[in-house]
PDB file of C-alpha atoms in Angstrom:
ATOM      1  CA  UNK F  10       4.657 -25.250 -30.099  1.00 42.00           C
ATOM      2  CA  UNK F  11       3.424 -22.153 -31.195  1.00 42.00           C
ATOM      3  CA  UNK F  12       2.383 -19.189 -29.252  1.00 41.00           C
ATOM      4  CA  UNK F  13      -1.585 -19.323 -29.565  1.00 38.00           C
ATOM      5  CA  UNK F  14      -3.100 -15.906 -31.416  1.00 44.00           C
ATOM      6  CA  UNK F  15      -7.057 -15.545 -31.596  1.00 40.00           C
ATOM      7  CA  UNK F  16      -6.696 -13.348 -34.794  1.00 43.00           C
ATOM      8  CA  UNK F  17      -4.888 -15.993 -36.241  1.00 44.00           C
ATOM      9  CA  UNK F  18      -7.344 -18.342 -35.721  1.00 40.00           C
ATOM     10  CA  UNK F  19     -10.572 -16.999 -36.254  1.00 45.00           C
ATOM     11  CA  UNK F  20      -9.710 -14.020 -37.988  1.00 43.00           C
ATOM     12  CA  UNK F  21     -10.182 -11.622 -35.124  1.00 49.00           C
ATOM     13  CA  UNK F  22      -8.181  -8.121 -35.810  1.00 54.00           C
ATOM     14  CA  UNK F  23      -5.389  -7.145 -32.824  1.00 53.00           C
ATOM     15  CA  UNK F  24      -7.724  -4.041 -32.589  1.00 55.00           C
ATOM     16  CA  UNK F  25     -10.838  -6.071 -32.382  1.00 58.00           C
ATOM     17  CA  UNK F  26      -8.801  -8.151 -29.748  1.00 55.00           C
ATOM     18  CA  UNK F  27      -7.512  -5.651 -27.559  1.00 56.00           C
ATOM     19  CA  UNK F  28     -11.257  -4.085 -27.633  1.00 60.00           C
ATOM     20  CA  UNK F  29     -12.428  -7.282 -26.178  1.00 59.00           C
ATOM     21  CA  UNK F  30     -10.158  -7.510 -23.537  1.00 58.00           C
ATOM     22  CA  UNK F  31      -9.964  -3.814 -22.524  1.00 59.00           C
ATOM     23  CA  UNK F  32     -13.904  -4.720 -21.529  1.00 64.00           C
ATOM     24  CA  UNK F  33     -13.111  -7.361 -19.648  1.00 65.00           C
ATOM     25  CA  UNK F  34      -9.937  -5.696 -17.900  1.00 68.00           C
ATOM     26  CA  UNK F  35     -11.938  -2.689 -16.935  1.00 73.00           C
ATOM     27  CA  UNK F  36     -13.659  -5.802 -14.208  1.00 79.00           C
ATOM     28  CA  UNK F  37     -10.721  -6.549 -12.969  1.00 80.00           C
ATOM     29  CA  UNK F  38      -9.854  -3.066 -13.056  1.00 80.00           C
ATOM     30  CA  UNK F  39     -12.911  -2.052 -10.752  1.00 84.00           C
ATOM     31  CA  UNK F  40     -11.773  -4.801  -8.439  1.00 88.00           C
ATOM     32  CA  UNK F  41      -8.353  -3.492  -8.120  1.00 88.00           C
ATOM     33  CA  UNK F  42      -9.730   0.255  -7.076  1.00 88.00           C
ATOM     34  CA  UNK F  43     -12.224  -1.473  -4.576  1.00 92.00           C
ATOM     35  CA  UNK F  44      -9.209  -3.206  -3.515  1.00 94.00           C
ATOM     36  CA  UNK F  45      -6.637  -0.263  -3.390  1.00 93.00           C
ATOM     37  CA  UNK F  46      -9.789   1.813  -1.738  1.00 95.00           C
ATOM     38  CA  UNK F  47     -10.220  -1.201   1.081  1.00 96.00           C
ATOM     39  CA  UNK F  48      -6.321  -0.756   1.741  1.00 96.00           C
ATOM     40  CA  UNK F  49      -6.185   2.691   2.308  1.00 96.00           C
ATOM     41  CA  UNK F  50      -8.683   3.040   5.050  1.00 97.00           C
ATOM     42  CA  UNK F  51      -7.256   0.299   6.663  1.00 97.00           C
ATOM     43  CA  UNK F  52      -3.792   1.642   6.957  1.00 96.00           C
ATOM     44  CA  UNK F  53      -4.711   5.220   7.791  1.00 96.00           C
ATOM     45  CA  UNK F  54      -6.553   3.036  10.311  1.00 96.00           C
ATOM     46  CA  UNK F  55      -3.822   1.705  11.479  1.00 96.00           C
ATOM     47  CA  UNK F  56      -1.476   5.022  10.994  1.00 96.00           C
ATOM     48  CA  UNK F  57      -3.995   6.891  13.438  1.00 95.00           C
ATOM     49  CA  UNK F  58      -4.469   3.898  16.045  1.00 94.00           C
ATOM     50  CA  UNK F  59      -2.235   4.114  19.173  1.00 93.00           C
ATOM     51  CA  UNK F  60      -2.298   0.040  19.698  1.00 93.00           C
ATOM     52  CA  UNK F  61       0.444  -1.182  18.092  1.00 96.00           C
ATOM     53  CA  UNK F  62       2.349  -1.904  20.863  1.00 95.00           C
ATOM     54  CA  UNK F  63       0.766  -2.288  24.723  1.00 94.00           C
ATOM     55  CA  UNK F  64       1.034  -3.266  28.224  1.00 93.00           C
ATOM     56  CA  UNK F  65       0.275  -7.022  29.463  1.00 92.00           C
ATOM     57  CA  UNK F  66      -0.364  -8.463  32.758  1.00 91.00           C
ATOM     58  CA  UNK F  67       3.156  -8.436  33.409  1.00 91.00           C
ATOM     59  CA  UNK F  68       3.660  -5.267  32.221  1.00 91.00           C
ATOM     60  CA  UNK F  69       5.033  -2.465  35.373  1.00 90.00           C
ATOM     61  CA  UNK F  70       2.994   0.002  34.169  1.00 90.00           C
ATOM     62  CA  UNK F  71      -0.076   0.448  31.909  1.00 92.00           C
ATOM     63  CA  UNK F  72       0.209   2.134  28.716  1.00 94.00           C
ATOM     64  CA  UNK F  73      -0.249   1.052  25.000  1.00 94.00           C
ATOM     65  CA  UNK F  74       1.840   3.036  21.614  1.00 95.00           C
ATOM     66  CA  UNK F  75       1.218   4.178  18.201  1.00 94.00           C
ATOM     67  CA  UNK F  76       3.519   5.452  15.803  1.00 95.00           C
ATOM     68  CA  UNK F  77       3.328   8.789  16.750  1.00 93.00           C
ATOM     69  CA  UNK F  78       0.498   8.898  19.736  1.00 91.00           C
ATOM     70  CA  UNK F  79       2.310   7.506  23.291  1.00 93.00           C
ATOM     71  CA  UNK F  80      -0.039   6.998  26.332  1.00 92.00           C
ATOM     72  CA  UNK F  81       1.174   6.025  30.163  1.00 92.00           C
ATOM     73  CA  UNK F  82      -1.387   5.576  32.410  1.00 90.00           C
ATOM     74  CA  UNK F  83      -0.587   8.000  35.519  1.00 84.00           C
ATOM     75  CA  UNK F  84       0.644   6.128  38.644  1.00 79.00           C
ATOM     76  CA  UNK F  85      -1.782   8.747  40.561  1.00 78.00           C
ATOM     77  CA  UNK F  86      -5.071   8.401  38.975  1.00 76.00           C
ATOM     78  CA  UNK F  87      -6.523   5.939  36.770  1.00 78.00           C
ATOM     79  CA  UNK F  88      -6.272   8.627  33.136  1.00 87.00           C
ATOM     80  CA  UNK F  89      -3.734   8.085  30.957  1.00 89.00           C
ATOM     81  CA  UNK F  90      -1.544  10.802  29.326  1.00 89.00           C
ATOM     82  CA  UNK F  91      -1.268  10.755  26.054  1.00 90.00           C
ATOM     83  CA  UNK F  92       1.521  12.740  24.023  1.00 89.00           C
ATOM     84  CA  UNK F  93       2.594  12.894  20.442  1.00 89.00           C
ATOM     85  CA  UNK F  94       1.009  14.360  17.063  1.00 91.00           C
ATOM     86  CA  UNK F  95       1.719  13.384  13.182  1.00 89.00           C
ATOM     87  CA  UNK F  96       1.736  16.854  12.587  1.00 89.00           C
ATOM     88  CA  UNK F  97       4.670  18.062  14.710  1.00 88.00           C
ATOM     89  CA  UNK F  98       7.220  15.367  15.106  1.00 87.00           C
ATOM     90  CA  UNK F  99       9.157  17.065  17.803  1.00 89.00           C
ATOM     91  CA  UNK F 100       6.485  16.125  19.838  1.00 89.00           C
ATOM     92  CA  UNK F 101       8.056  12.477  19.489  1.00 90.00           C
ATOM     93  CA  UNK F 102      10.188  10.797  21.511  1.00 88.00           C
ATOM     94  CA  UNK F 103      14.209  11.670  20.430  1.00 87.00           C
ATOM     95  CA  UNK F 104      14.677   8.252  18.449  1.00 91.00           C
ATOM     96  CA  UNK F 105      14.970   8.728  14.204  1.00 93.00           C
ATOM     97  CA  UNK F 106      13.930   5.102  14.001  1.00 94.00           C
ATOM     98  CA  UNK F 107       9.773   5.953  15.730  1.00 94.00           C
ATOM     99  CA  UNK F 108      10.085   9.174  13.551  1.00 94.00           C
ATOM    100  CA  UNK F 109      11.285   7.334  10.452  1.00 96.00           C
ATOM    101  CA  UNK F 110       8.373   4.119  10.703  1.00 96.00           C
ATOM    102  CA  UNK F 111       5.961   7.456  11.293  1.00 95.00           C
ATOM    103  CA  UNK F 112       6.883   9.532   8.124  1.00 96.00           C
ATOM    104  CA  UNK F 113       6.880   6.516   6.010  1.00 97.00           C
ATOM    105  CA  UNK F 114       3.530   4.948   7.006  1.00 97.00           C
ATOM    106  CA  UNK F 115       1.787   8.314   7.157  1.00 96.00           C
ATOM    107  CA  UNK F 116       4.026   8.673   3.778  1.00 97.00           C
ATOM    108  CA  UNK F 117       2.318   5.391   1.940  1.00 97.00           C
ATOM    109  CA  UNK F 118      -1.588   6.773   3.236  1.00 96.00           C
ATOM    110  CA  UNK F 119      -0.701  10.321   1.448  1.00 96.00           C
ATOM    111  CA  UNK F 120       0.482   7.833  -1.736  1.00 96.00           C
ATOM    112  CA  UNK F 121      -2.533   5.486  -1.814  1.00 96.00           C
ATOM    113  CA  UNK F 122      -4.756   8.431  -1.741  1.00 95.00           C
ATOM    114  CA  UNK F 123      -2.930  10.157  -4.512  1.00 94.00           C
ATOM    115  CA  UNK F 124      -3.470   6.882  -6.272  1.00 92.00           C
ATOM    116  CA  UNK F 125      -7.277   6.777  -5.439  1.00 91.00           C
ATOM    117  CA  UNK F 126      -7.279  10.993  -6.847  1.00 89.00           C
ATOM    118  CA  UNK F 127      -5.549   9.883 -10.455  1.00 87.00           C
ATOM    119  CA  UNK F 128      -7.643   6.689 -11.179  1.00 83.00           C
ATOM    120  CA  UNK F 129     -10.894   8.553 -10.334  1.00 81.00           C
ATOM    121  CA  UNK F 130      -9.866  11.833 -12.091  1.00 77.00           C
ATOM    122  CA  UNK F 131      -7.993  10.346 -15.427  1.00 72.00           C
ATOM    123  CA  UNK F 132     -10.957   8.241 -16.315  1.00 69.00           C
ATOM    124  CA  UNK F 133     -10.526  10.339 -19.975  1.00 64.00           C
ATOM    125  CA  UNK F 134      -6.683   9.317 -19.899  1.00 61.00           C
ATOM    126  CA  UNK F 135      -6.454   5.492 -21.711  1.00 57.00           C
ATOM    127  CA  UNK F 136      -6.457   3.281 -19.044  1.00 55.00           C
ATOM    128  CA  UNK F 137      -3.126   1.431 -19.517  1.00 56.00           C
ATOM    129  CA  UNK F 138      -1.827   4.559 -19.037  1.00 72.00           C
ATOM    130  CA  UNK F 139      -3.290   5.268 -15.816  1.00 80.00           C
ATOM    131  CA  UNK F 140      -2.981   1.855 -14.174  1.00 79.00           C
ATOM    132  CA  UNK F 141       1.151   2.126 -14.934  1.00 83.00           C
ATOM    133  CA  UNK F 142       1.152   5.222 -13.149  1.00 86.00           C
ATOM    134  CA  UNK F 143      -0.660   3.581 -10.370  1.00 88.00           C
ATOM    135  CA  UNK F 144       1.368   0.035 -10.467  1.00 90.00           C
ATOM    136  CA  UNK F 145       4.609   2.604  -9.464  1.00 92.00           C
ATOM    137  CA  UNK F 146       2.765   4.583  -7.399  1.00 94.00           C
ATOM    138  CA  UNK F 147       1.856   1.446  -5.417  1.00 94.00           C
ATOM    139  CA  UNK F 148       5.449   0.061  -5.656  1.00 95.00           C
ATOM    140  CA  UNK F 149       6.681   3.229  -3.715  1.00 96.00           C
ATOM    141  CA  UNK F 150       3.832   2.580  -0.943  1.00 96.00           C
ATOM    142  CA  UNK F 151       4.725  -1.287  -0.632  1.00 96.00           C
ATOM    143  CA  UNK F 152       8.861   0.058  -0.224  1.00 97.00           C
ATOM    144  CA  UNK F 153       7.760   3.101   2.506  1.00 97.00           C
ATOM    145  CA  UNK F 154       4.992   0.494   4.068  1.00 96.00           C
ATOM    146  CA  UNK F 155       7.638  -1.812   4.555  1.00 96.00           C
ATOM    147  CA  UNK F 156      10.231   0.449   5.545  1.00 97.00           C
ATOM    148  CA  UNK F 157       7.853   2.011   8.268  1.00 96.00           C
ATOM    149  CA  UNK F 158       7.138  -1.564   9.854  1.00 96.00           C
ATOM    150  CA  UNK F 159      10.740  -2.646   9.918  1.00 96.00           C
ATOM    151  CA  UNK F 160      12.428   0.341  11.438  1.00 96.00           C
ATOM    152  CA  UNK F 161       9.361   0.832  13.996  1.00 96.00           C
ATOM    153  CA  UNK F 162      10.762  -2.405  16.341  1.00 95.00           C
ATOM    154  CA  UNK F 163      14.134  -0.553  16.691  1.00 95.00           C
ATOM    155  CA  UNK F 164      12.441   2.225  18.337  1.00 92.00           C
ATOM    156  CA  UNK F 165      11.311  -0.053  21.711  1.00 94.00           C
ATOM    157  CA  UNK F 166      14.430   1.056  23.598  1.00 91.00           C
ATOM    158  CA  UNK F 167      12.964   4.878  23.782  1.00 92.00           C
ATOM    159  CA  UNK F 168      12.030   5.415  27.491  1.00 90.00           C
ATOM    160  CA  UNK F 169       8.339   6.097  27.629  1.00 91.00           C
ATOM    161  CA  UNK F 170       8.447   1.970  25.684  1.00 93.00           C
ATOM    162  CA  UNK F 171      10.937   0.481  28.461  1.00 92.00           C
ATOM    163  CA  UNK F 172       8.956   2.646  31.588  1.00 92.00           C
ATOM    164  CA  UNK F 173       6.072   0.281  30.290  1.00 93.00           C
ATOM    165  CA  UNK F 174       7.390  -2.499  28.737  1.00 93.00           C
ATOM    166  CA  UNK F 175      10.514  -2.745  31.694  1.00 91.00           C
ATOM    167  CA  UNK F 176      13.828  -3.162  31.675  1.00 88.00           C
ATOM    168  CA  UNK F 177      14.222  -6.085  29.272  1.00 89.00           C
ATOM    169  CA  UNK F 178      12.540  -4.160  26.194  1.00 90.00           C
ATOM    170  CA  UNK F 179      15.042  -2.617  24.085  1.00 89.00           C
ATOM    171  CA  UNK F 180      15.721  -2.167  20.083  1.00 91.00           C
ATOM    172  CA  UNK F 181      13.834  -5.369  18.601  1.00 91.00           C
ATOM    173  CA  UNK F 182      12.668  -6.837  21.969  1.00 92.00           C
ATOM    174  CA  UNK F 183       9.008  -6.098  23.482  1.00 92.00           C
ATOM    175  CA  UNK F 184      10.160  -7.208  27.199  1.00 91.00           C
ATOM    176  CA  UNK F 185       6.586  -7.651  29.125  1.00 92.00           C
ATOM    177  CA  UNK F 186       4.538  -5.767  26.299  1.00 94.00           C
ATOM    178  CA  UNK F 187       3.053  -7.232  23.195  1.00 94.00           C
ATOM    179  CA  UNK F 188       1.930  -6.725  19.424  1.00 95.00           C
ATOM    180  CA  UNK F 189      -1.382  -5.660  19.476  1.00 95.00           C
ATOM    181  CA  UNK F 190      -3.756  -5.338  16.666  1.00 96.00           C
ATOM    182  CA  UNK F 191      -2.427  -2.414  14.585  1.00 96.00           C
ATOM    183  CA  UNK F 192       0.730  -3.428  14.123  1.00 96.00           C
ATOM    184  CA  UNK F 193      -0.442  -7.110  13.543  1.00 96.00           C
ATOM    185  CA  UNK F 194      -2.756  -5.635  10.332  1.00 96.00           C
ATOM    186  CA  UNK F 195      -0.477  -3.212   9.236  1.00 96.00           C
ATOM    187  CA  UNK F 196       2.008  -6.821   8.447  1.00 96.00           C
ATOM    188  CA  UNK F 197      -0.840  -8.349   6.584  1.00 96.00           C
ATOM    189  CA  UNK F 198      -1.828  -4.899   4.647  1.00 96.00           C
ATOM    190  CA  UNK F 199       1.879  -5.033   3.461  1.00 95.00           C
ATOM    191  CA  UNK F 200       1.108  -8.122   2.013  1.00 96.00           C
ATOM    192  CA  UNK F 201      -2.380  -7.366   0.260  1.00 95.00           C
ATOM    193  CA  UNK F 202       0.116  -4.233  -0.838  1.00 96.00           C
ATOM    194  CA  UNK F 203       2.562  -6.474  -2.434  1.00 95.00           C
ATOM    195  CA  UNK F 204      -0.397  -8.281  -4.398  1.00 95.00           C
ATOM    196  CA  UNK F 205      -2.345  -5.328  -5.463  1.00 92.00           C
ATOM    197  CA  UNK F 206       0.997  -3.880  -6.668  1.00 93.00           C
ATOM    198  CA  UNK F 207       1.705  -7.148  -8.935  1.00 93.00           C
ATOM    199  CA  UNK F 208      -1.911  -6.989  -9.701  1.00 89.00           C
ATOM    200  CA  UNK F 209      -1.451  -3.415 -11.386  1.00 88.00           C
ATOM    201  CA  UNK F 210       1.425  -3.959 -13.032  1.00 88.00           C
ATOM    202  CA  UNK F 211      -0.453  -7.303 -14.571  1.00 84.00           C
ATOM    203  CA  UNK F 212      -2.767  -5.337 -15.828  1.00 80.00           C
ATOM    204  CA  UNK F 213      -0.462  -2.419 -17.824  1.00 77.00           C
ATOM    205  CA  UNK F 214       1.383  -5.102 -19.238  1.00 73.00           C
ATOM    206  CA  UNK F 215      -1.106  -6.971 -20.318  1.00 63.00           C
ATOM    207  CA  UNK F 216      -3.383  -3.571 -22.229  1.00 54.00           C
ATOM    208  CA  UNK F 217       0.152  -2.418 -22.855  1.00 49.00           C
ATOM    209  CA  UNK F 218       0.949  -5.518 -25.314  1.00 51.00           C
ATOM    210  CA  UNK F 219      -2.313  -5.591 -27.231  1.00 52.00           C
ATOM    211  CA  UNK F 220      -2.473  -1.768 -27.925  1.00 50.00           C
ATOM    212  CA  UNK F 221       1.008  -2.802 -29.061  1.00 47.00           C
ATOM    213  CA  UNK F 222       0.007  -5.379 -31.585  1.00 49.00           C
ATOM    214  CA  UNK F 223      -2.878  -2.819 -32.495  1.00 49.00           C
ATOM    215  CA  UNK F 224      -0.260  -0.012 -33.759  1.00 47.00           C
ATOM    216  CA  UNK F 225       1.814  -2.300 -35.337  1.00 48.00           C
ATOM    217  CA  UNK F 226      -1.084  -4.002 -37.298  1.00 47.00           C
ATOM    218  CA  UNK F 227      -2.092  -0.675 -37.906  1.00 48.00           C
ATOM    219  CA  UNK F 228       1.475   0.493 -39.631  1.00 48.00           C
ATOM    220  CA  UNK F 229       1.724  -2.428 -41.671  1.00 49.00           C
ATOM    221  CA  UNK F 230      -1.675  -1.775 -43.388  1.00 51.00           C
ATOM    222  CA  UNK F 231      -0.764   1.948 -43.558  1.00 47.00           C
ATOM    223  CA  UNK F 232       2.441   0.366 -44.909  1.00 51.00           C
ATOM    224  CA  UNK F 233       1.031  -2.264 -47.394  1.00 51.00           C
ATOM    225  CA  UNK F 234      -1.347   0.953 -48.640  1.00 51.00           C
ATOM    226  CA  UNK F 235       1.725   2.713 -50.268  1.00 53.00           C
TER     227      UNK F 235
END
């Protein structure tokens, strides 16, 4: 069967084609931003929330953890003290797996913003152009998103984790704490990551192909003119 061409079949120009469907691509377009704009404050959300892990009922002592913020509730008064900044990761507990998970989560935020900056700013720049840079751009935040939540379980058997969590927490295993809602959305935002980032690249390849099939139309009736 034959591959189905509209300028084939009712005399419709590549050009005239790829006109038409840069219109409609510029909707989904628009959705994709929203959608890219929706997933950034959600995972610099997540980057700055200290409840990713936390203390349960069964827990020894109270205290809930972040990527980079700790807190342990003081066995003298009811406060907690809190320890740890993004900005100076010596202030971290000594274990390269929290400080890797930190650096690459905080590491996708910085690269969805950048994304955010070059859509916005390159609106004169053709469009295909800009949504390939994008669709790599938002590869390399799905790799350090994912990176970030996979490393960040080995990090449990640092001892502020195990003074809450007790002695049966350790690399990969919680003991008496649990997942709390951070972590938990910062799973599913890899996900909407991995679709956005399909999503983009969709849409290069597809504005890519007719702008294609608009030069070469274009050569061969520069070509036929000679």
């Amino acid at each position: 069967m034959s591959k189905f061409r509209i300028d084939e079949i009712d005399n419709i120009s590549a050009y005239d084609y790829y006109k038409f469907y840069l219109k409609n691509s510029r909707v989904f377009s628009i959705i994709w931003i929203i959608l890219t704009v929706c997933f950034t404050i959600c995972i610099i959300v997540c980057f700055a929330s200290s409840e990713w892990i936390g203390d349960t009922v069964k827990s020894p002592t109270r205290g809930y953890f972040g990527l980079y913020h700790f807190c342990i509730r003081s066995p003298i008064s009811s406060s907690y003290q809190c320890s740890g900044t993004w900005t100076d990761f010596s202030t971290l507990p000594n274990n390269s797996a929290i400080r890797a998970a930190c650096f690459f989560v905080g590491f996708s935020c910085l690269l969805s913003l950048i994304c955010i900056v070059i859509f916005i700013f390159s609106l004169a720049i053709k469009l295909e152009r800009v949504v390939h840079i994008c669709a790599w751009i938002q590869l390399l935040i799905l790799i350090c998103l994912f990176v970030g939540i996979s490393v960040y379980p080995i990090g449990w058997d640092v001892s502020s984790i195990r003074l809450v969590c007790g002695k049966n927490s350790g690399q990969l295993k919680l003991g008496s704490c649990s997942m709390r809602w951070a972590y938990i959305l910062a799973c599913i935002l890899s996900f909407v990551q991995l679709f956005l980032t399909i999503f983009a690249f969709l849409l290069a390849g597809r504005q890519a192909k007719y702008l294609l099939e608009h030069a070469g139309e274009k050569r061969a009736r520069l070509t036929g003119n000679i």
